[in-house]
JSON list of C-alpha atoms in Angstrom, two decimals:
[
{"chain": "P", "resi": 17, "resn": "UNK", "atom": "CA", "xyz": [-34.01, -75.51, 3.03]},
{"chain": "P", "resi": 18, "resn": "UNK", "atom": "CA", "xyz": [-32.31, -75.04, 6.39]},
{"chain": "P", "resi": 19, "resn": "UNK", "atom": "CA", "xyz": [-33.22, -71.34, 6.36]},
{"chain": "P", "resi": 20, "resn": "UNK", "atom": "CA", "xyz": [-30.99, -69.21, 8.61]},
{"chain": "P", "resi": 21, "resn": "UNK", "atom": "CA", "xyz": [-28.55, -71.12, 10.78]},
{"chain": "P", "resi": 22, "resn": "UNK", "atom": "CA", "xyz": [-26.40, -69.77, 13.61]},
{"chain": "P", "resi": 23, "resn": "UNK", "atom": "CA", "xyz": [-23.53, -71.24, 15.56]},
{"chain": "P", "resi": 24, "resn": "UNK", "atom": "CA", "xyz": [-22.79, -71.61, 18.38]},
{"chain": "P", "resi": 25, "resn": "UNK", "atom": "CA", "xyz": [-26.10, -71.69, 20.30]},
{"chain": "P", "resi": 26, "resn": "UNK", "atom": "CA", "xyz": [-24.42, -70.79, 23.59]},
{"chain": "P", "resi": 27, "resn": "UNK", "atom": "CA", "xyz": [-21.08, -69.20, 24.41]},
{"chain": "P", "resi": 28, "resn": "UNK", "atom": "CA", "xyz": [-19.34, -67.96, 27.55]},
{"chain": "P", "resi": 29, "resn": "UNK", "atom": "CA", "xyz": [-16.40, -65.60, 27.16]},
{"chain": "P", "resi": 30, "resn": "UNK", "atom": "CA", "xyz": [-14.08, -63.80, 29.48]},
{"chain": "P", "resi": 31, "resn": "UNK", "atom": "CA", "xyz": [-13.62, -60.04, 29.21]},
{"chain": "P", "resi": 32, "resn": "UNK", "atom": "CA", "xyz": [-11.14, -59.22, 26.48]},
{"chain": "P", "resi": 33, "resn": "UNK", "atom": "CA", "xyz": [-11.53, -62.44, 24.51]},
{"chain": "P", "resi": 34, "resn": "UNK", "atom": "CA", "xyz": [-12.53, -62.35, 20.87]},
{"chain": "P", "resi": 35, "resn": "UNK", "atom": "CA", "xyz": [-14.82, -64.66, 18.95]},
{"chain": "P", "resi": 36, "resn": "UNK", "atom": "CA", "xyz": [-16.86, -64.98, 15.78]},
{"chain": "P", "resi": 37, "resn": "UNK", "atom": "CA", "xyz": [-20.57, -65.75, 15.64]},
{"chain": "P", "resi": 38, "resn": "UNK", "atom": "CA", "xyz": [-21.43, -67.62, 12.47]},
{"chain": "P", "resi": 39, "resn": "UNK", "atom": "CA", "xyz": [-24.53, -67.05, 10.34]},
{"chain": "P", "resi": 40, "resn": "UNK", "atom": "CA", "xyz": [-25.48, -68.76, 7.08]},
{"chain": "P", "resi": 41, "resn": "UNK", "atom": "CA", "xyz": [-28.57, -68.79, 4.89]},
{"chain": "P", "resi": 42, "resn": "UNK", "atom": "CA", "xyz": [-29.51, -70.97, 1.94]},
{"chain": "P", "resi": 43, "resn": "UNK", "atom": "CA", "xyz": [-32.33, -68.85, 0.50]},
{"chain": "P", "resi": 44, "resn": "UNK", "atom": "CA", "xyz": [-30.11, -66.75, -1.79]},
{"chain": "P", "resi": 45, "resn": "UNK", "atom": "CA", "xyz": [-31.11, -63.59, 0.07]},
{"chain": "P", "resi": 46, "resn": "UNK", "atom": "CA", "xyz": [-29.16, -60.43, -0.66]},
{"chain": "P", "resi": 47, "resn": "UNK", "atom": "CA", "xyz": [-29.95, -58.72, 2.62]},
{"chain": "P", "resi": 48, "resn": "UNK", "atom": "CA", "xyz": [-28.52, -60.03, 5.90]},
{"chain": "P", "resi": 49, "resn": "UNK", "atom": "CA", "xyz": [-28.35, -58.43, 9.31]},
{"chain": "P", "resi": 50, "resn": "UNK", "atom": "CA", "xyz": [-27.30, -58.93, 12.92]},
{"chain": "P", "resi": 51, "resn": "UNK", "atom": "CA", "xyz": [-29.39, -57.92, 15.92]},
{"chain": "P", "resi": 52, "resn": "UNK", "atom": "CA", "xyz": [-28.94, -58.10, 19.63]},
{"chain": "P", "resi": 53, "resn": "UNK", "atom": "CA", "xyz": [-31.87, -58.60, 21.97]},
{"chain": "P", "resi": 54, "resn": "UNK", "atom": "CA", "xyz": [-31.77, -57.36, 25.55]},
{"chain": "P", "resi": 55, "resn": "UNK", "atom": "CA", "xyz": [-34.60, -57.31, 28.11]},
{"chain": "P", "resi": 56, "resn": "UNK", "atom": "CA", "xyz": [-36.80, -54.23, 27.68]},
{"chain": "P", "resi": 57, "resn": "UNK", "atom": "CA", "xyz": [-34.80, -53.05, 24.66]},
{"chain": "P", "resi": 58, "resn": "UNK", "atom": "CA", "xyz": [-36.28, -55.15, 21.89]},
{"chain": "P", "resi": 59, "resn": "UNK", "atom": "CA", "xyz": [-34.13, -56.02, 18.90]},
{"chain": "P", "resi": 60, "resn": "UNK", "atom": "CA", "xyz": [-31.40, -53.54, 17.97]},
{"chain": "P", "resi": 61, "resn": "UNK", "atom": "CA", "xyz": [-29.58, -53.62, 14.67]},
{"chain": "P", "resi": 62, "resn": "UNK", "atom": "CA", "xyz": [-25.80, -54.06, 14.90]},
{"chain": "P", "resi": 63, "resn": "UNK", "atom": "CA", "xyz": [-24.66, -54.34, 11.26]},
{"chain": "P", "resi": 64, "resn": "UNK", "atom": "CA", "xyz": [-26.27, -55.22, 7.98]},
{"chain": "P", "resi": 65, "resn": "UNK", "atom": "CA", "xyz": [-25.31, -56.14, 4.43]},
{"chain": "P", "resi": 66, "resn": "UNK", "atom": "CA", "xyz": [-27.17, -55.57, 1.16]},
{"chain": "P", "resi": 67, "resn": "UNK", "atom": "CA", "xyz": [-24.98, -57.96, -0.81]},
{"chain": "P", "resi": 68, "resn": "UNK", "atom": "CA", "xyz": [-21.59, -59.64, -0.97]},
{"chain": "P", "resi": 69, "resn": "UNK", "atom": "CA", "xyz": [-18.85, -57.13, -0.28]},
{"chain": "P", "resi": 70, "resn": "UNK", "atom": "CA", "xyz": [-21.23, -54.46, 1.05]},
{"chain": "P", "resi": 71, "resn": "UNK", "atom": "CA", "xyz": [-21.80, -53.84, 4.76]},
{"chain": "P", "resi": 72, "resn": "UNK", "atom": "CA", "xyz": [-23.00, -50.94, 6.85]},
{"chain": "P", "resi": 73, "resn": "UNK", "atom": "CA", "xyz": [-23.52, -50.01, 10.47]},
{"chain": "P", "resi": 74, "resn": "UNK", "atom": "CA", "xyz": [-26.77, -50.21, 12.33]},
{"chain": "P", "resi": 75, "resn": "UNK", "atom": "CA", "xyz": [-27.86, -48.68, 15.61]},
{"chain": "P", "resi": 76, "resn": "UNK", "atom": "CA", "xyz": [-25.28, -50.30, 17.94]},
{"chain": "P", "resi": 77, "resn": "UNK", "atom": "CA", "xyz": [-22.13, -51.18, 15.90]},
{"chain": "P", "resi": 78, "resn": "UNK", "atom": "CA", "xyz": [-19.39, -50.41, 18.43]},
{"chain": "P", "resi": 79, "resn": "UNK", "atom": "CA", "xyz": [-17.30, -53.42, 19.43]},
{"chain": "P", "resi": 80, "resn": "UNK", "atom": "CA", "xyz": [-18.44, -55.54, 16.47]},
{"chain": "P", "resi": 81, "resn": "UNK", "atom": "CA", "xyz": [-17.07, -56.18, 12.98]},
{"chain": "P", "resi": 82, "resn": "UNK", "atom": "CA", "xyz": [-18.67, -57.87, 10.00]},
{"chain": "P", "resi": 83, "resn": "UNK", "atom": "CA", "xyz": [-17.70, -58.91, 6.51]},
{"chain": "P", "resi": 84, "resn": "UNK", "atom": "CA", "xyz": [-19.65, -60.46, 3.63]},
{"chain": "P", "resi": 85, "resn": "UNK", "atom": "CA", "xyz": [-17.49, -62.41, 1.22]},
{"chain": "P", "resi": 86, "resn": "UNK", "atom": "CA", "xyz": [-20.31, -64.65, -0.04]},
{"chain": "P", "resi": 87, "resn": "UNK", "atom": "CA", "xyz": [-24.08, -64.34, -0.38]},
{"chain": "P", "resi": 88, "resn": "UNK", "atom": "CA", "xyz": [-24.58, -67.19, 2.08]},
{"chain": "P", "resi": 89, "resn": "UNK", "atom": "CA", "xyz": [-22.40, -66.20, 5.05]},
{"chain": "P", "resi": 90, "resn": "UNK", "atom": "CA", "xyz": [-22.39, -63.17, 7.32]},
{"chain": "P", "resi": 91, "resn": "UNK", "atom": "CA", "xyz": [-20.14, -63.65, 10.39]},
{"chain": "P", "resi": 92, "resn": "UNK", "atom": "CA", "xyz": [-20.14, -61.25, 13.34]},
{"chain": "P", "resi": 93, "resn": "UNK", "atom": "CA", "xyz": [-16.86, -60.70, 15.15]},
{"chain": "P", "resi": 94, "resn": "UNK", "atom": "CA", "xyz": [-16.49, -59.49, 18.71]},
{"chain": "P", "resi": 95, "resn": "UNK", "atom": "CA", "xyz": [-13.10, -57.83, 18.88]},
{"chain": "P", "resi": 96, "resn": "UNK", "atom": "CA", "xyz": [-12.58, -57.62, 22.66]},
{"chain": "P", "resi": 97, "resn": "UNK", "atom": "CA", "xyz": [-15.57, -58.92, 24.58]},
{"chain": "P", "resi": 98, "resn": "UNK", "atom": "CA", "xyz": [-17.06, -56.78, 27.35]},
{"chain": "P", "resi": 99, "resn": "UNK", "atom": "CA", "xyz": [-19.79, -57.64, 29.91]},
{"chain": "P", "resi": 100, "resn": "UNK", "atom": "CA", "xyz": [-22.06, -55.12, 28.14]},
{"chain": "P", "resi": 101, "resn": "UNK", "atom": "CA", "xyz": [-22.07, -57.47, 25.15]},
{"chain": "P", "resi": 102, "resn": "UNK", "atom": "CA", "xyz": [-23.86, -60.16, 27.13]},
{"chain": "P", "resi": 103, "resn": "UNK", "atom": "CA", "xyz": [-26.99, -60.64, 25.05]},
{"chain": "P", "resi": 104, "resn": "UNK", "atom": "CA", "xyz": [-28.86, -62.87, 22.65]},
{"chain": "P", "resi": 105, "resn": "UNK", "atom": "CA", "xyz": [-27.71, -62.35, 19.07]},
{"chain": "P", "resi": 106, "resn": "UNK", "atom": "CA", "xyz": [-29.94, -63.00, 16.08]},
{"chain": "P", "resi": 107, "resn": "UNK", "atom": "CA", "xyz": [-29.01, -63.13, 12.44]},
{"chain": "P", "resi": 108, "resn": "UNK", "atom": "CA", "xyz": [-31.68, -62.43, 9.82]},
{"chain": "P", "resi": 109, "resn": "UNK", "atom": "CA", "xyz": [-31.93, -62.49, 6.04]},
{"chain": "P", "resi": 110, "resn": "UNK", "atom": "CA", "xyz": [-34.38, -61.21, 3.45]},
{"chain": "P", "resi": 111, "resn": "UNK", "atom": "CA", "xyz": [-34.75, -60.38, -0.23]},
{"chain": "P", "resi": 112, "resn": "UNK", "atom": "CA", "xyz": [-34.41, -56.67, 0.35]},
{"chain": "P", "resi": 113, "resn": "UNK", "atom": "CA", "xyz": [-36.09, -53.44, 1.30]},
{"chain": "P", "resi": 114, "resn": "UNK", "atom": "CA", "xyz": [-39.37, -53.89, 3.10]},
{"chain": "P", "resi": 115, "resn": "UNK", "atom": "CA", "xyz": [-39.29, -57.63, 2.61]},
{"chain": "P", "resi": 116, "resn": "UNK", "atom": "CA", "xyz": [-39.86, -60.36, 5.17]},
{"chain": "P", "resi": 117, "resn": "UNK", "atom": "CA", "xyz": [-36.86, -60.95, 7.41]},
{"chain": "P", "resi": 118, "resn": "UNK", "atom": "CA", "xyz": [-36.20, -64.56, 8.39]},
{"chain": "P", "resi": 119, "resn": "UNK", "atom": "CA", "xyz": [-34.46, -64.99, 11.73]},
{"chain": "P", "resi": 120, "resn": "UNK", "atom": "CA", "xyz": [-32.06, -67.63, 12.93]},
{"chain": "P", "resi": 121, "resn": "UNK", "atom": "CA", "xyz": [-32.47, -69.40, 16.30]},
{"chain": "P", "resi": 122, "resn": "UNK", "atom": "CA", "xyz": [-30.05, -67.09, 18.10]},
{"chain": "P", "resi": 123, "resn": "UNK", "atom": "CA", "xyz": [-26.76, -67.29, 20.00]},
{"chain": "P", "resi": 124, "resn": "UNK", "atom": "CA", "xyz": [-26.83, -66.72, 23.74]},
{"chain": "P", "resi": 125, "resn": "UNK", "atom": "CA", "xyz": [-23.59, -65.00, 24.74]},
{"chain": "P", "resi": 126, "resn": "UNK", "atom": "CA", "xyz": [-22.39, -64.36, 28.27]},
{"chain": "P", "resi": 127, "resn": "UNK", "atom": "CA", "xyz": [-19.29, -62.26, 28.92]},
{"chain": "P", "resi": 128, "resn": "UNK", "atom": "CA", "xyz": [-17.82, -62.61, 32.39]},
{"chain": "Q", "resi": 18, "resn": "UNK", "atom": "CA", "xyz": [-37.85, -41.08, 23.21]},
{"chain": "Q", "resi": 19, "resn": "UNK", "atom": "CA", "xyz": [-37.77, -44.35, 21.30]},
{"chain": "Q", "resi": 20, "resn": "UNK", "atom": "CA", "xyz": [-38.87, -44.36, 17.66]},
{"chain": "Q", "resi": 21, "resn": "UNK", "atom": "CA", "xyz": [-41.24, -47.24, 18.38]},
{"chain": "Q", "resi": 22, "resn": "UNK", "atom": "CA", "xyz": [-43.10, -47.65, 21.67]},
{"chain": "Q", "resi": 23, "resn": "UNK", "atom": "CA", "xyz": [-44.75, -50.89, 22.72]},
{"chain": "Q", "resi": 24, "resn": "UNK", "atom": "CA", "xyz": [-46.29, -51.80, 26.07]},
{"chain": "Q", "resi": 25, "resn": "UNK", "atom": "CA", "xyz": [-44.18, -54.68, 27.40]},
{"chain": "Q", "resi": 26, "resn": "UNK", "atom": "CA", "xyz": [-47.03, -56.22, 29.40]},
{"chain": "Q", "resi": 27, "resn": "UNK", "atom": "CA", "xyz": [-47.15, -58.92, 30.57]},
{"chain": "Q", "resi": 28, "resn": "UNK", "atom": "CA", "xyz": [-50.67, -59.49, 29.27]},
{"chain": "Q", "resi": 29, "resn": "UNK", "atom": "CA", "xyz": [-52.66, -62.48, 30.52]},
{"chain": "Q", "resi": 30, "resn": "UNK", "atom": "CA", "xyz": [-56.04, -63.44, 29.01]},
{"chain": "Q", "resi": 31, "resn": "UNK", "atom": "CA", "xyz": [-58.38, -66.45, 29.18]},
{"chain": "Q", "resi": 32, "resn": "UNK", "atom": "CA", "xyz": [-58.64, -68.81, 26.23]},
{"chain": "Q", "resi": 33, "resn": "UNK", "atom": "CA", "xyz": [-61.10, -67.54, 23.64]},
{"chain": "Q", "resi": 34, "resn": "UNK", "atom": "CA", "xyz": [-60.58, -63.85, 24.45]},
{"chain": "Q", "resi": 35, "resn": "UNK", "atom": "CA", "xyz": [-59.88, -61.17, 21.86]},
{"chain": "Q", "resi": 36, "resn": "UNK", "atom": "CA", "xyz": [-56.38, -59.78, 22.28]},
{"chain": "Q", "resi": 37, "resn": "UNK", "atom": "CA", "xyz": [-55.32, -56.31, 21.21]},
{"chain": "Q", "resi": 38, "resn": "UNK", "atom": "CA", "xyz": [-51.63, -55.47, 20.89]},
{"chain": "Q", "resi": 39, "resn": "UNK", "atom": "CA", "xyz": [-50.45, -51.99, 19.94]},
{"chain": "Q", "resi": 40, "resn": "UNK", "atom": "CA", "xyz": [-47.46, -49.90, 18.96]},
{"chain": "Q", "resi": 41, "resn": "UNK", "atom": "CA", "xyz": [-46.97, -46.22, 18.39]},
{"chain": "Q", "resi": 42, "resn": "UNK", "atom": "CA", "xyz": [-44.16, -44.68, 16.37]},
{"chain": "Q", "resi": 43, "resn": "UNK", "atom": "CA", "xyz": [-42.69, -41.27, 15.67]},
{"chain": "Q", "resi": 44, "resn": "UNK", "atom": "CA", "xyz": [-40.92, -41.63, 12.29]},
{"chain": "Q", "resi": 45, "resn": "UNK", "atom": "CA", "xyz": [-43.29, -40.58, 9.51]},
{"chain": "Q", "resi": 46, "resn": "UNK", "atom": "CA", "xyz": [-40.99, -42.28, 6.95]},
{"chain": "Q", "resi": 47, "resn": "UNK", "atom": "CA", "xyz": [-42.09, -45.74, 8.07]},
{"chain": "Q", "resi": 48, "resn": "UNK", "atom": "CA", "xyz": [-44.20, -47.42, 5.39]},
{"chain": "Q", "resi": 49, "resn": "UNK", "atom": "CA", "xyz": [-43.83, -51.16, 5.99]},
{"chain": "Q", "resi": 50, "resn": "UNK", "atom": "CA", "xyz": [-45.28, -52.59, 9.18]},
{"chain": "Q", "resi": 51, "resn": "UNK", "atom": "CA", "xyz": [-44.83, -56.06, 10.56]},
{"chain": "Q", "resi": 52, "resn": "UNK", "atom": "CA", "xyz": [-45.73, -58.18, 13.53]},
{"chain": "Q", "resi": 53, "resn": "UNK", "atom": "CA", "xyz": [-43.37, -60.91, 14.67]},
{"chain": "Q", "resi": 54, "resn": "UNK", "atom": "CA", "xyz": [-44.13, -63.68, 17.14]},
{"chain": "Q", "resi": 55, "resn": "UNK", "atom": "CA", "xyz": [-41.32, -64.99, 19.32]},
{"chain": "Q", "resi": 56, "resn": "UNK", "atom": "CA", "xyz": [-41.67, -68.11, 21.40]},
{"chain": "Q", "resi": 57, "resn": "UNK", "atom": "CA", "xyz": [-39.44, -68.50, 24.43]},
{"chain": "Q", "resi": 58, "resn": "UNK", "atom": "CA", "xyz": [-35.80, -69.13, 23.48]},
{"chain": "Q", "resi": 59, "resn": "UNK", "atom": "CA", "xyz": [-36.58, -69.01, 19.75]},
{"chain": "Q", "resi": 60, "resn": "UNK", "atom": "CA", "xyz": [-35.98, -66.51, 16.96]},
{"chain": "Q", "resi": 61, "resn": "UNK", "atom": "CA", "xyz": [-38.78, -64.14, 15.87]},
{"chain": "Q", "resi": 62, "resn": "UNK", "atom": "CA", "xyz": [-41.04, -65.34, 13.06]},
{"chain": "Q", "resi": 63, "resn": "UNK", "atom": "CA", "xyz": [-43.11, -63.11, 10.81]},
{"chain": "Q", "resi": 64, "resn": "UNK", "atom": "CA", "xyz": [-46.81, -63.16, 11.60]},
{"chain": "Q", "resi": 65, "resn": "UNK", "atom": "CA", "xyz": [-48.30, -60.26, 9.64]},
{"chain": "Q", "resi": 66, "resn": "UNK", "atom": "CA", "xyz": [-46.99, -57.79, 7.07]},
{"chain": "Q", "resi": 67, "resn": "UNK", "atom": "CA", "xyz": [-48.73, -54.65, 5.84]},
{"chain": "Q", "resi": 68, "resn": "UNK", "atom": "CA", "xyz": [-47.79, -51.76, 3.61]},
{"chain": "Q", "resi": 69, "resn": "UNK", "atom": "CA", "xyz": [-49.00, -48.24, 4.40]},
{"chain": "Q", "resi": 70, "resn": "UNK", "atom": "CA", "xyz": [-52.41, -47.75, 6.03]},
{"chain": "Q", "resi": 71, "resn": "UNK", "atom": "CA", "xyz": [-55.33, -50.14, 6.25]},
{"chain": "Q", "resi": 72, "resn": "UNK", "atom": "CA", "xyz": [-56.31, -53.56, 7.55]},
{"chain": "Q", "resi": 73, "resn": "UNK", "atom": "CA", "xyz": [-55.08, -57.03, 6.74]},
{"chain": "Q", "resi": 74, "resn": "UNK", "atom": "CA", "xyz": [-56.66, -60.23, 7.95]},
{"chain": "Q", "resi": 75, "resn": "UNK", "atom": "CA", "xyz": [-55.14, -63.71, 8.12]},
{"chain": "Q", "resi": 76, "resn": "UNK", "atom": "CA", "xyz": [-57.21, -66.30, 9.91]},
{"chain": "Q", "resi": 77, "resn": "UNK", "atom": "CA", "xyz": [-57.60, -65.28, 13.54]},
{"chain": "Q", "resi": 78, "resn": "UNK", "atom": "CA", "xyz": [-55.14, -62.39, 13.14]},
{"chain": "Q", "resi": 79, "resn": "UNK", "atom": "CA", "xyz": [-55.90, -58.85, 11.96]},
{"chain": "Q", "resi": 80, "resn": "UNK", "atom": "CA", "xyz": [-53.31, -56.12, 11.54]},
{"chain": "Q", "resi": 81, "resn": "UNK", "atom": "CA", "xyz": [-54.32, -52.46, 11.40]},
{"chain": "Q", "resi": 82, "resn": "UNK", "atom": "CA", "xyz": [-52.22, -49.46, 10.47]},
{"chain": "Q", "resi": 83, "resn": "UNK", "atom": "CA", "xyz": [-53.27, -45.86, 11.05]},
{"chain": "Q", "resi": 84, "resn": "UNK", "atom": "CA", "xyz": [-50.49, -43.71, 9.63]},
{"chain": "Q", "resi": 85, "resn": "UNK", "atom": "CA", "xyz": [-52.27, -40.46, 10.47]},
{"chain": "Q", "resi": 86, "resn": "UNK", "atom": "CA", "xyz": [-52.09, -41.39, 14.16]},
{"chain": "Q", "resi": 87, "resn": "UNK", "atom": "CA", "xyz": [-48.78, -43.30, 13.84]},
{"chain": "Q", "resi": 88, "resn": "UNK", "atom": "CA", "xyz": [-50.46, -46.28, 15.49]},
{"chain": "Q", "resi": 89, "resn": "UNK", "atom": "CA", "xyz": [-50.52, -49.96, 14.59]},
{"chain": "Q", "resi": 90, "resn": "UNK", "atom": "CA", "xyz": [-52.47, -52.81, 16.13]},
{"chain": "Q", "resi": 91, "resn": "UNK", "atom": "CA", "xyz": [-52.62, -56.58, 16.05]},
{"chain": "Q", "resi": 92, "resn": "UNK", "atom": "CA", "xyz": [-55.87, -58.31, 17.01]},
{"chain": "Q", "resi": 93, "resn": "UNK", "atom": "CA", "xyz": [-56.05, -62.00, 17.85]},
{"chain": "Q", "resi": 94, "resn": "UNK", "atom": "CA", "xyz": [-59.52, -63.53, 17.86]},
{"chain": "Q", "resi": 95, "resn": "UNK", "atom": "CA", "xyz": [-60.42, -66.71, 19.73]},
{"chain": "Q", "resi": 96, "resn": "UNK", "atom": "CA", "xyz": [-57.02, -66.73, 21.43]},
{"chain": "Q", "resi": 97, "resn": "UNK", "atom": "CA", "xyz": [-55.44, -70.11, 22.14]},
{"chain": "Q", "resi": 98, "resn": "UNK", "atom": "CA", "xyz": [-52.80, -71.22, 24.67]},
{"chain": "Q", "resi": 99, "resn": "UNK", "atom": "CA", "xyz": [-50.51, -71.78, 21.66]},
{"chain": "Q", "resi": 100, "resn": "UNK", "atom": "CA", "xyz": [-50.64, -68.00, 21.05]},
{"chain": "Q", "resi": 101, "resn": "UNK", "atom": "CA", "xyz": [-48.67, -67.48, 24.27]},
{"chain": "Q", "resi": 102, "resn": "UNK", "atom": "CA", "xyz": [-45.50, -65.73, 23.12]},
{"chain": "Q", "resi": 103, "resn": "UNK", "atom": "CA", "xyz": [-43.87, -62.32, 22.88]},
{"chain": "Q", "resi": 104, "resn": "UNK", "atom": "CA", "xyz": [-45.22, -60.19, 20.05]},
{"chain": "Q", "resi": 105, "resn": "UNK", "atom": "CA", "xyz": [-42.89, -57.65, 18.46]},
{"chain": "Q", "resi": 106, "resn": "UNK", "atom": "CA", "xyz": [-43.96, -54.89, 16.14]},
{"chain": "Q", "resi": 107, "resn": "UNK", "atom": "CA", "xyz": [-41.44, -53.77, 13.52]},
{"chain": "Q", "resi": 108, "resn": "UNK", "atom": "CA", "xyz": [-41.37, -51.15, 10.82]},
{"chain": "Q", "resi": 109, "resn": "UNK", "atom": "CA", "xyz": [-39.17, -49.70, 8.12]},
{"chain": "Q", "resi": 110, "resn": "UNK", "atom": "CA", "xyz": [-39.24, -47.01, 5.48]},
{"chain": "Q", "resi": 111, "resn": "UNK", "atom": "CA", "xyz": [-37.64, -45.97, 2.23]},
{"chain": "Q", "resi": 112, "resn": "UNK", "atom": "CA", "xyz": [-35.76, -42.83, 3.18]},
{"chain": "Q", "resi": 113, "resn": "UNK", "atom": "CA", "xyz": [-32.03, -42.93, 3.95]},
{"chain": "Q", "resi": 114, "resn": "UNK", "atom": "CA", "xyz": [-31.29, -43.79, 7.53]},
{"chain": "Q", "resi": 115, "resn": "UNK", "atom": "CA", "xyz": [-34.26, -46.10, 7.81]},
{"chain": "Q", "resi": 116, "resn": "UNK", "atom": "CA", "xyz": [-33.97, -47.87, 4.47]},
{"chain": "Q", "resi": 117, "resn": "UNK", "atom": "CA", "xyz": [-33.63, -51.62, 4.90]},
{"chain": "Q", "resi": 118, "resn": "UNK", "atom": "CA", "xyz": [-33.42, -51.21, 8.66]},
{"chain": "Q", "resi": 119, "resn": "UNK", "atom": "CA", "xyz": [-36.18, -52.68, 10.72]},
{"chain": "Q", "resi": 120, "resn": "UNK", "atom": "CA", "xyz": [-36.95, -50.77, 13.90]},
{"chain": "Q", "resi": 121, "resn": "UNK", "atom": "CA", "xyz": [-38.53, -52.98, 16.54]},
{"chain": "Q", "resi": 122, "resn": "UNK", "atom": "CA", "xyz": [-40.73, -52.35, 19.51]},
{"chain": "Q", "resi": 123, "resn": "UNK", "atom": "CA", "xyz": [-39.61, -53.90, 22.77]},
{"chain": "Q", "resi": 124, "resn": "UNK", "atom": "CA", "xyz": [-42.26, -56.63, 22.57]},
{"chain": "Q", "resi": 125, "resn": "UNK", "atom": "CA", "xyz": [-45.41, -57.54, 24.52]},
{"chain": "Q", "resi": 126, "resn": "UNK", "atom": "CA", "xyz": [-45.42, -60.80, 26.44]},
{"chain": "Q", "resi": 127, "resn": "UNK", "atom": "CA", "xyz": [-48.79, -62.56, 26.07]},
{"chain": "Q", "resi": 128, "resn": "UNK", "atom": "CA", "xyz": [-50.06, -65.54, 28.05]},
{"chain": "Q", "resi": 129, "resn": "UNK", "atom": "CA", "xyz": [-53.34, -67.24, 27.10]},
{"chain": "Q", "resi": 130, "resn": "UNK", "atom": "CA", "xyz": [-54.66, -69.28, 29.99]},
{"chain": "Q", "resi": 131, "resn": "UNK", "atom": "CA", "xyz": [-56.54, -72.55, 29.27]}
]
């Protein structure tokens, strides 16, 4: 099992550009989520999904879109990048409520 | 006020020391408590998982939950340089608004000196 994979590992964008961060898992987990990690702020939930076709907002959803067309994939789209979105982004998956969340290796994003 | 408070450190201890890491929280709906370890430039990995109050031991690691005080702890015995990492507490509950959402502390950076 590859677990949770994320691409790209690093990305530099200019303000106003859009891009998609990819996340995939091969553990057949229903629950997937996106977090951003900033110094002193810990991990903050952006969006999550409890199954294919079902998504919901987390703590900091503004400026991000998600969709879940398959169990395996959960891409995160930045609509119009802003410097405030400079962060490390982690995707995670798990079986469900209260269950262990497995994290990907992260994507380091810089917005100039 | 954050829902979960964690002293960011940094914490530096000699090899072999007992390490105590702590978090406090304000949401009484939290029932599942976890500790994640995150090495530099890596994703978090689950270290300990407990449900409700009590203790759980796994090798050199012990997790404690005191729901009456809204306080959780992670103890590391015989600490090793390989334990040097950032430790994040996390918790979630069953009520709407916190269901399926992990709330994290900001993490404590630990260095174990050889």
